[in-house]
Amino acid sequence: MIRIGQGIDVHAFEEARPLVLGGVRIANRGGLGGHSDADAVLHAITDALLGAVAAGDIGSYFPSEDPRWKGAESRLFLEEALRIVGAGGWEISNLDVTVIAQKPKLAPHRDPMRSAIASMLNLGVEQVSIKATTTDHLGFTGRQEGIAALAVVLLVRD
Ligand code: MG
């Protein structure tokens, strides 16, 4: 049996915060605003995992008005989604992420992000794809107002 899930997340830039994507601290400034650490990549993957098993979305488990998640590391959200998926007997076959950002350049951070995500999900790095693109200066990402992340995940079960 197979299941597929997709997730998307967007956060606006907040200059004074560190930039954390895919569990990797990319810069000490020029980060994203949000209740948690605003890791749009991990949020998109979390929603993809939950979506694949029709278990709601990240907000149904970790509402942004809950003070417990203020400044929280998003790996907590991902680990809970992994637990839910695993409880149903599902294993991750692969996941594919696209980050849409005009800045900063993400190519040097792609492999560290893959490694960090693979480690959080107990996967091999070859099961984790991270791609980065710009929108050629169009739209909110092109105007450098924020970053978007899209994730697709495939689950398998005997
Ligand atoms: Mg988010």
PDB file of C-alpha atoms and ligand atoms in Angstrom:
ATOM      1  CA  MET A   1       0.000   0.000   0.000  1.00  0.00           C
ATOM      2  CA  ILE A   2       1.125   3.549  -0.637  1.00  0.00           C
ATOM      3  CA  ARG A   3      -0.050   6.970   0.513  1.00  0.00           C
ATOM      4  CA  ILE A   4       0.987  10.389  -0.725  1.00  0.00           C
ATOM      5  CA  GLY A   5       0.901  13.682   1.155  1.00  0.00           C
ATOM      6  CA  GLN A   6       1.722  17.262   0.355  1.00  0.00           C
ATOM      7  CA  GLY A   7       2.382  20.307   2.506  1.00  0.00           C
ATOM      8  CA  ILE A   8       3.061  23.985   1.974  1.00  0.00           C
ATOM      9  CA  ASP A   9       4.186  26.711   4.332  1.00  0.00           C
ATOM     10  CA  VAL A  10       5.047  30.394   4.078  1.00  0.00           C
ATOM     11  CA  HIS A  11       6.681  32.757   6.552  1.00  0.00           C
ATOM     12  CA  ALA A  12       7.552  36.428   6.213  1.00  0.00           C
ATOM     13  CA  PHE A  13      11.084  37.653   6.796  1.00  0.00           C
ATOM     14  CA  GLU A  14      11.838  39.119  10.199  1.00  0.00           C
ATOM     15  CA  GLU A  15      15.317  40.581  10.003  1.00  0.00           C
ATOM     16  CA  ALA A  16      16.260  40.313  13.672  1.00  0.00           C
ATOM     17  CA  ARG A  17      15.622  36.558  13.918  1.00  0.00           C
ATOM     18  CA  PRO A  18      17.984  33.741  12.927  1.00  0.00           C
ATOM     19  CA  LEU A  19      17.156  31.906   9.700  1.00  0.00           C
ATOM     20  CA  VAL A  20      16.451  28.237  10.374  1.00  0.00           C
ATOM     21  CA  LEU A  21      15.453  25.983   7.480  1.00  0.00           C
ATOM     22  CA  GLY A  22      15.318  22.210   7.435  1.00  0.00           C
ATOM     23  CA  GLY A  23      16.591  22.161  11.007  1.00  0.00           C
ATOM     24  CA  VAL A  24      19.777  24.016  10.007  1.00  0.00           C
ATOM     25  CA  ARG A  25      20.691  27.478  11.266  1.00  0.00           C
ATOM     26  CA  ILE A  26      21.572  29.207   8.010  1.00  0.00           C
ATOM     27  CA  ALA A  27      22.153  32.723   9.325  1.00  0.00           C
ATOM     28  CA  ASN A  28      22.016  34.553  12.625  1.00  0.00           C
ATOM     29  CA  ARG A  29      19.872  37.302  11.078  1.00  0.00           C
ATOM     30  CA  GLY A  30      17.493  37.649   8.147  1.00  0.00           C
ATOM     31  CA  GLY A  31      15.260  34.916   9.504  1.00  0.00           C
ATOM     32  CA  LEU A  32      11.534  34.292   9.386  1.00  0.00           C
ATOM     33  CA  GLY A  33       8.817  35.549  11.700  1.00  0.00           C
ATOM     34  CA  GLY A  34       6.490  33.125  13.426  1.00  0.00           C
ATOM     35  CA  HIS A  35       5.383  31.678  16.726  1.00  0.00           C
ATOM     36  CA  SER A  36       7.891  28.805  16.676  1.00  0.00           C
ATOM     37  CA  ASP A  37      11.344  28.957  15.087  1.00  0.00           C
ATOM     38  CA  ALA A  38       9.421  29.491  11.799  1.00  0.00           C
ATOM     39  CA  ASP A  39      11.203  26.655   9.978  1.00  0.00           C
ATOM     40  CA  ALA A  40       8.997  26.640   6.870  1.00  0.00           C
ATOM     41  CA  VAL A  41      10.728  23.541   5.482  1.00  0.00           C
ATOM     42  CA  LEU A  42      10.003  21.400   8.546  1.00  0.00           C
ATOM     43  CA  HIS A  43       6.458  22.789   8.729  1.00  0.00           C
ATOM     44  CA  ALA A  44       5.778  21.795   5.102  1.00  0.00           C
ATOM     45  CA  ILE A  45       7.174  18.287   5.693  1.00  0.00           C
ATOM     46  CA  THR A  46       5.119  17.947   8.885  1.00  0.00           C
ATOM     47  CA  ASP A  47       1.948  18.804   6.969  1.00  0.00           C
ATOM     48  CA  ALA A  48       2.868  16.414   4.153  1.00  0.00           C
ATOM     49  CA  LEU A  49       3.288  13.556   6.651  1.00  0.00           C
ATOM     50  CA  LEU A  50       0.011  14.352   8.404  1.00  0.00           C
ATOM     51  CA  GLY A  51      -1.741  14.751   5.063  1.00  0.00           C
ATOM     52  CA  ALA A  52      -0.569  11.358   3.837  1.00  0.00           C
ATOM     53  CA  VAL A  53      -2.402   9.666   6.709  1.00  0.00           C
ATOM     54  CA  ALA A  54      -5.315  12.163   6.737  1.00  0.00           C
ATOM     55  CA  ALA A  55      -4.446  13.155  10.311  1.00  0.00           C
ATOM     56  CA  GLY A  56      -5.181  16.871  10.096  1.00  0.00           C
ATOM     57  CA  ASP A  57      -2.567  19.578   9.889  1.00  0.00           C
ATOM     58  CA  ILE A  58       0.208  21.090  11.973  1.00  0.00           C
ATOM     59  CA  GLY A  59      -2.139  23.717  13.413  1.00  0.00           C
ATOM     60  CA  SER A  60      -4.484  21.076  14.824  1.00  0.00           C
ATOM     61  CA  TYR A  61      -1.657  19.712  17.010  1.00  0.00           C
ATOM     62  CA  PHE A  62       0.428  22.824  17.618  1.00  0.00           C
ATOM     63  CA  PRO A  63      -1.827  25.900  17.505  1.00  0.00           C
ATOM     64  CA  SER A  64       0.151  29.106  17.127  1.00  0.00           C
ATOM     65  CA  GLU A  65      -1.760  30.738  19.997  1.00  0.00           C
ATOM     66  CA  ASP A  66      -0.510  28.077  22.437  1.00  0.00           C
ATOM     67  CA  PRO A  67       2.317  29.606  24.522  1.00  0.00           C
ATOM     68  CA  ARG A  68       3.963  26.158  24.813  1.00  0.00           C
ATOM     69  CA  TRP A  69       5.141  26.414  21.201  1.00  0.00           C
ATOM     70  CA  LYS A  70       6.515  29.949  21.388  1.00  0.00           C
ATOM     71  CA  GLY A  71      10.035  29.822  20.024  1.00  0.00           C
ATOM     72  CA  ALA A  72       9.772  26.022  19.826  1.00  0.00           C
ATOM     73  CA  GLU A  73      12.145  24.037  17.643  1.00  0.00           C
ATOM     74  CA  SER A  74      10.095  22.752  14.734  1.00  0.00           C
ATOM     75  CA  ARG A  75      11.732  19.347  14.971  1.00  0.00           C
ATOM     76  CA  LEU A  76       9.230  18.691  17.790  1.00  0.00           C
ATOM     77  CA  PHE A  77       6.379  19.078  15.305  1.00  0.00           C
ATOM     78  CA  LEU A  78       8.091  16.844  12.774  1.00  0.00           C
ATOM     79  CA  GLU A  79       8.802  14.164  15.365  1.00  0.00           C
ATOM     80  CA  GLU A  80       5.155  14.110  16.433  1.00  0.00           C
ATOM     81  CA  ALA A  81       4.042  13.740  12.804  1.00  0.00           C
ATOM     82  CA  LEU A  82       6.543  10.901  12.379  1.00  0.00           C
ATOM     83  CA  ARG A  83       5.134   9.210  15.494  1.00  0.00           C
ATOM     84  CA  ILE A  84       1.581   9.465  14.121  1.00  0.00           C
ATOM     85  CA  VAL A  85       2.643   8.061  10.750  1.00  0.00           C
ATOM     86  CA  GLY A  86       4.611   5.245  12.390  1.00  0.00           C
ATOM     87  CA  ALA A  87       1.695   4.357  14.691  1.00  0.00           C
ATOM     88  CA  GLY A  88      -0.301   3.542  11.566  1.00  0.00           C
ATOM     89  CA  GLY A  89       2.436   1.194  10.382  1.00  0.00           C
ATOM     90  CA  TRP A  90       3.586   3.519   7.611  1.00  0.00           C
ATOM     91  CA  GLU A  91       7.187   4.080   6.590  1.00  0.00           C
ATOM     92  CA  ILE A  92       8.517   6.964   4.545  1.00  0.00           C
ATOM     93  CA  SER A  93       9.688   5.952   1.090  1.00  0.00           C
ATOM     94  CA  ASN A  94      10.963   9.376   0.082  1.00  0.00           C
ATOM     95  CA  LEU A  95      10.273  13.046   0.426  1.00  0.00           C
ATOM     96  CA  ASP A  96      10.856  15.902  -1.965  1.00  0.00           C
ATOM     97  CA  VAL A  97      10.955  19.534  -0.888  1.00  0.00           C
ATOM     98  CA  THR A  98      11.079  22.724  -2.930  1.00  0.00           C
ATOM     99  CA  VAL A  99      12.076  25.938  -1.197  1.00  0.00           C
ATOM    100  CA  ILE A 100      11.065  29.126  -2.996  1.00  0.00           C
ATOM    101  CA  ALA A 101      13.276  32.027  -1.974  1.00  0.00           C
ATOM    102  CA  GLN A 102      14.832  34.953  -3.777  1.00  0.00           C
ATOM    103  CA  LYS A 103      17.362  35.170  -0.944  1.00  0.00           C
ATOM    104  CA  PRO A 104      19.551  33.839   0.542  1.00  0.00           C
ATOM    105  CA  LYS A 105      21.290  31.419  -1.808  1.00  0.00           C
ATOM    106  CA  LEU A 106      20.372  27.990  -0.523  1.00  0.00           C
ATOM    107  CA  ALA A 107      22.569  25.733  -2.656  1.00  0.00           C
ATOM    108  CA  PRO A 108      25.388  25.592  -0.065  1.00  0.00           C
ATOM    109  CA  HIS A 109      22.870  24.565   2.610  1.00  0.00           C
ATOM    110  CA  ARG A 110      21.075  21.872   0.657  1.00  0.00           C
ATOM    111  CA  ASP A 111      23.138  18.888   1.770  1.00  0.00           C
ATOM    112  CA  PRO A 112      23.277  19.948   5.445  1.00  0.00           C
ATOM    113  CA  MET A 113      19.471  20.286   5.344  1.00  0.00           C
ATOM    114  CA  ARG A 114      19.108  16.858   3.750  1.00  0.00           C
ATOM    115  CA  SER A 115      21.308  15.318   6.433  1.00  0.00           C
ATOM    116  CA  ALA A 116      19.463  17.054   9.268  1.00  0.00           C
ATOM    117  CA  ILE A 117      16.042  16.018   7.962  1.00  0.00           C
ATOM    118  CA  ALA A 118      17.173  12.445   7.256  1.00  0.00           C
ATOM    119  CA  SER A 119      18.469  12.192  10.801  1.00  0.00           C
ATOM    120  CA  MET A 120      15.219  13.532  12.317  1.00  0.00           C
ATOM    121  CA  LEU A 121      13.151  11.054  10.286  1.00  0.00           C
ATOM    122  CA  ASN A 122      15.530   8.074  10.569  1.00  0.00           C
ATOM    123  CA  LEU A 123      16.023   8.009   6.797  1.00  0.00           C
ATOM    124  CA  GLY A 124      18.981   7.780   4.485  1.00  0.00           C
ATOM    125  CA  VAL A 125      19.966  11.060   2.851  1.00  0.00           C
ATOM    126  CA  GLU A 126      19.158   9.528  -0.545  1.00  0.00           C
ATOM    127  CA  GLN A 127      15.497   9.467   0.539  1.00  0.00           C
ATOM    128  CA  VAL A 128      15.454  13.217   1.162  1.00  0.00           C
ATOM    129  CA  SER A 129      15.482  15.708  -1.694  1.00  0.00           C
ATOM    130  CA  ILE A 130      15.780  19.460  -1.208  1.00  0.00           C
ATOM    131  CA  LYS A 131      15.452  21.748  -4.180  1.00  0.00           C
ATOM    132  CA  ALA A 132      15.633  25.523  -4.214  1.00  0.00           C
ATOM    133  CA  THR A 133      14.276  27.967  -6.733  1.00  0.00           C
ATOM    134  CA  THR A 134      13.489  31.639  -7.089  1.00  0.00           C
ATOM    135  CA  THR A 135      10.414  33.124  -8.761  1.00  0.00           C
ATOM    136  CA  ASP A 136      12.538  35.397 -10.940  1.00  0.00           C
ATOM    137  CA  HIS A 137      11.685  38.425  -8.752  1.00  0.00           C
ATOM    138  CA  LEU A 138       7.925  37.859  -9.146  1.00  0.00           C
ATOM    139  CA  GLY A 139       5.443  37.692  -6.276  1.00  0.00           C
ATOM    140  CA  PHE A 140       6.064  37.864  -2.520  1.00  0.00           C
ATOM    141  CA  THR A 141       9.084  35.595  -2.613  1.00  0.00           C
ATOM    142  CA  GLY A 142      10.500  37.541  -5.540  1.00  0.00           C
ATOM    143  CA  ARG A 143      10.066  40.811  -3.633  1.00  0.00           C
ATOM    144  CA  GLN A 144      12.019  39.186  -0.789  1.00  0.00           C
ATOM    145  CA  GLU A 145       9.104  39.441   1.619  1.00  0.00           C
ATOM    146  CA  GLY A 146       9.272  35.830   2.705  1.00  0.00           C
ATOM    147  CA  ILE A 147      10.046  32.202   1.934  1.00  0.00           C
ATOM    148  CA  ALA A 148       7.731  29.401   0.817  1.00  0.00           C
ATOM    149  CA  ALA A 149       8.342  25.682   1.151  1.00  0.00           C
ATOM    150  CA  LEU A 150       6.497  22.807  -0.537  1.00  0.00           C
ATOM    151  CA  ALA A 151       6.867  19.171   0.406  1.00  0.00           C
ATOM    152  CA  VAL A 152       5.628  15.887  -1.035  1.00  0.00           C
ATOM    153  CA  VAL A 153       6.029  12.607   0.814  1.00  0.00           C
ATOM    154  CA  LEU A 154       5.359   8.995  -0.171  1.00  0.00           C
ATOM    155  CA  LEU A 155       4.513   6.462   2.540  1.00  0.00           C
ATOM    156  CA  VAL A 156       4.586   2.681   2.143  1.00  0.00           C
ATOM    157  CA  ARG A 157       3.088  -0.165   4.192  1.00  0.00           C
ATOM    158  CA  ASP A 158       3.026  -3.914   3.598  1.00  0.00           C
TER     159      ASP A 158
HETATM  160 MG    MG B   1       4.729  27.579   9.483  1.00  0.00          MG
END
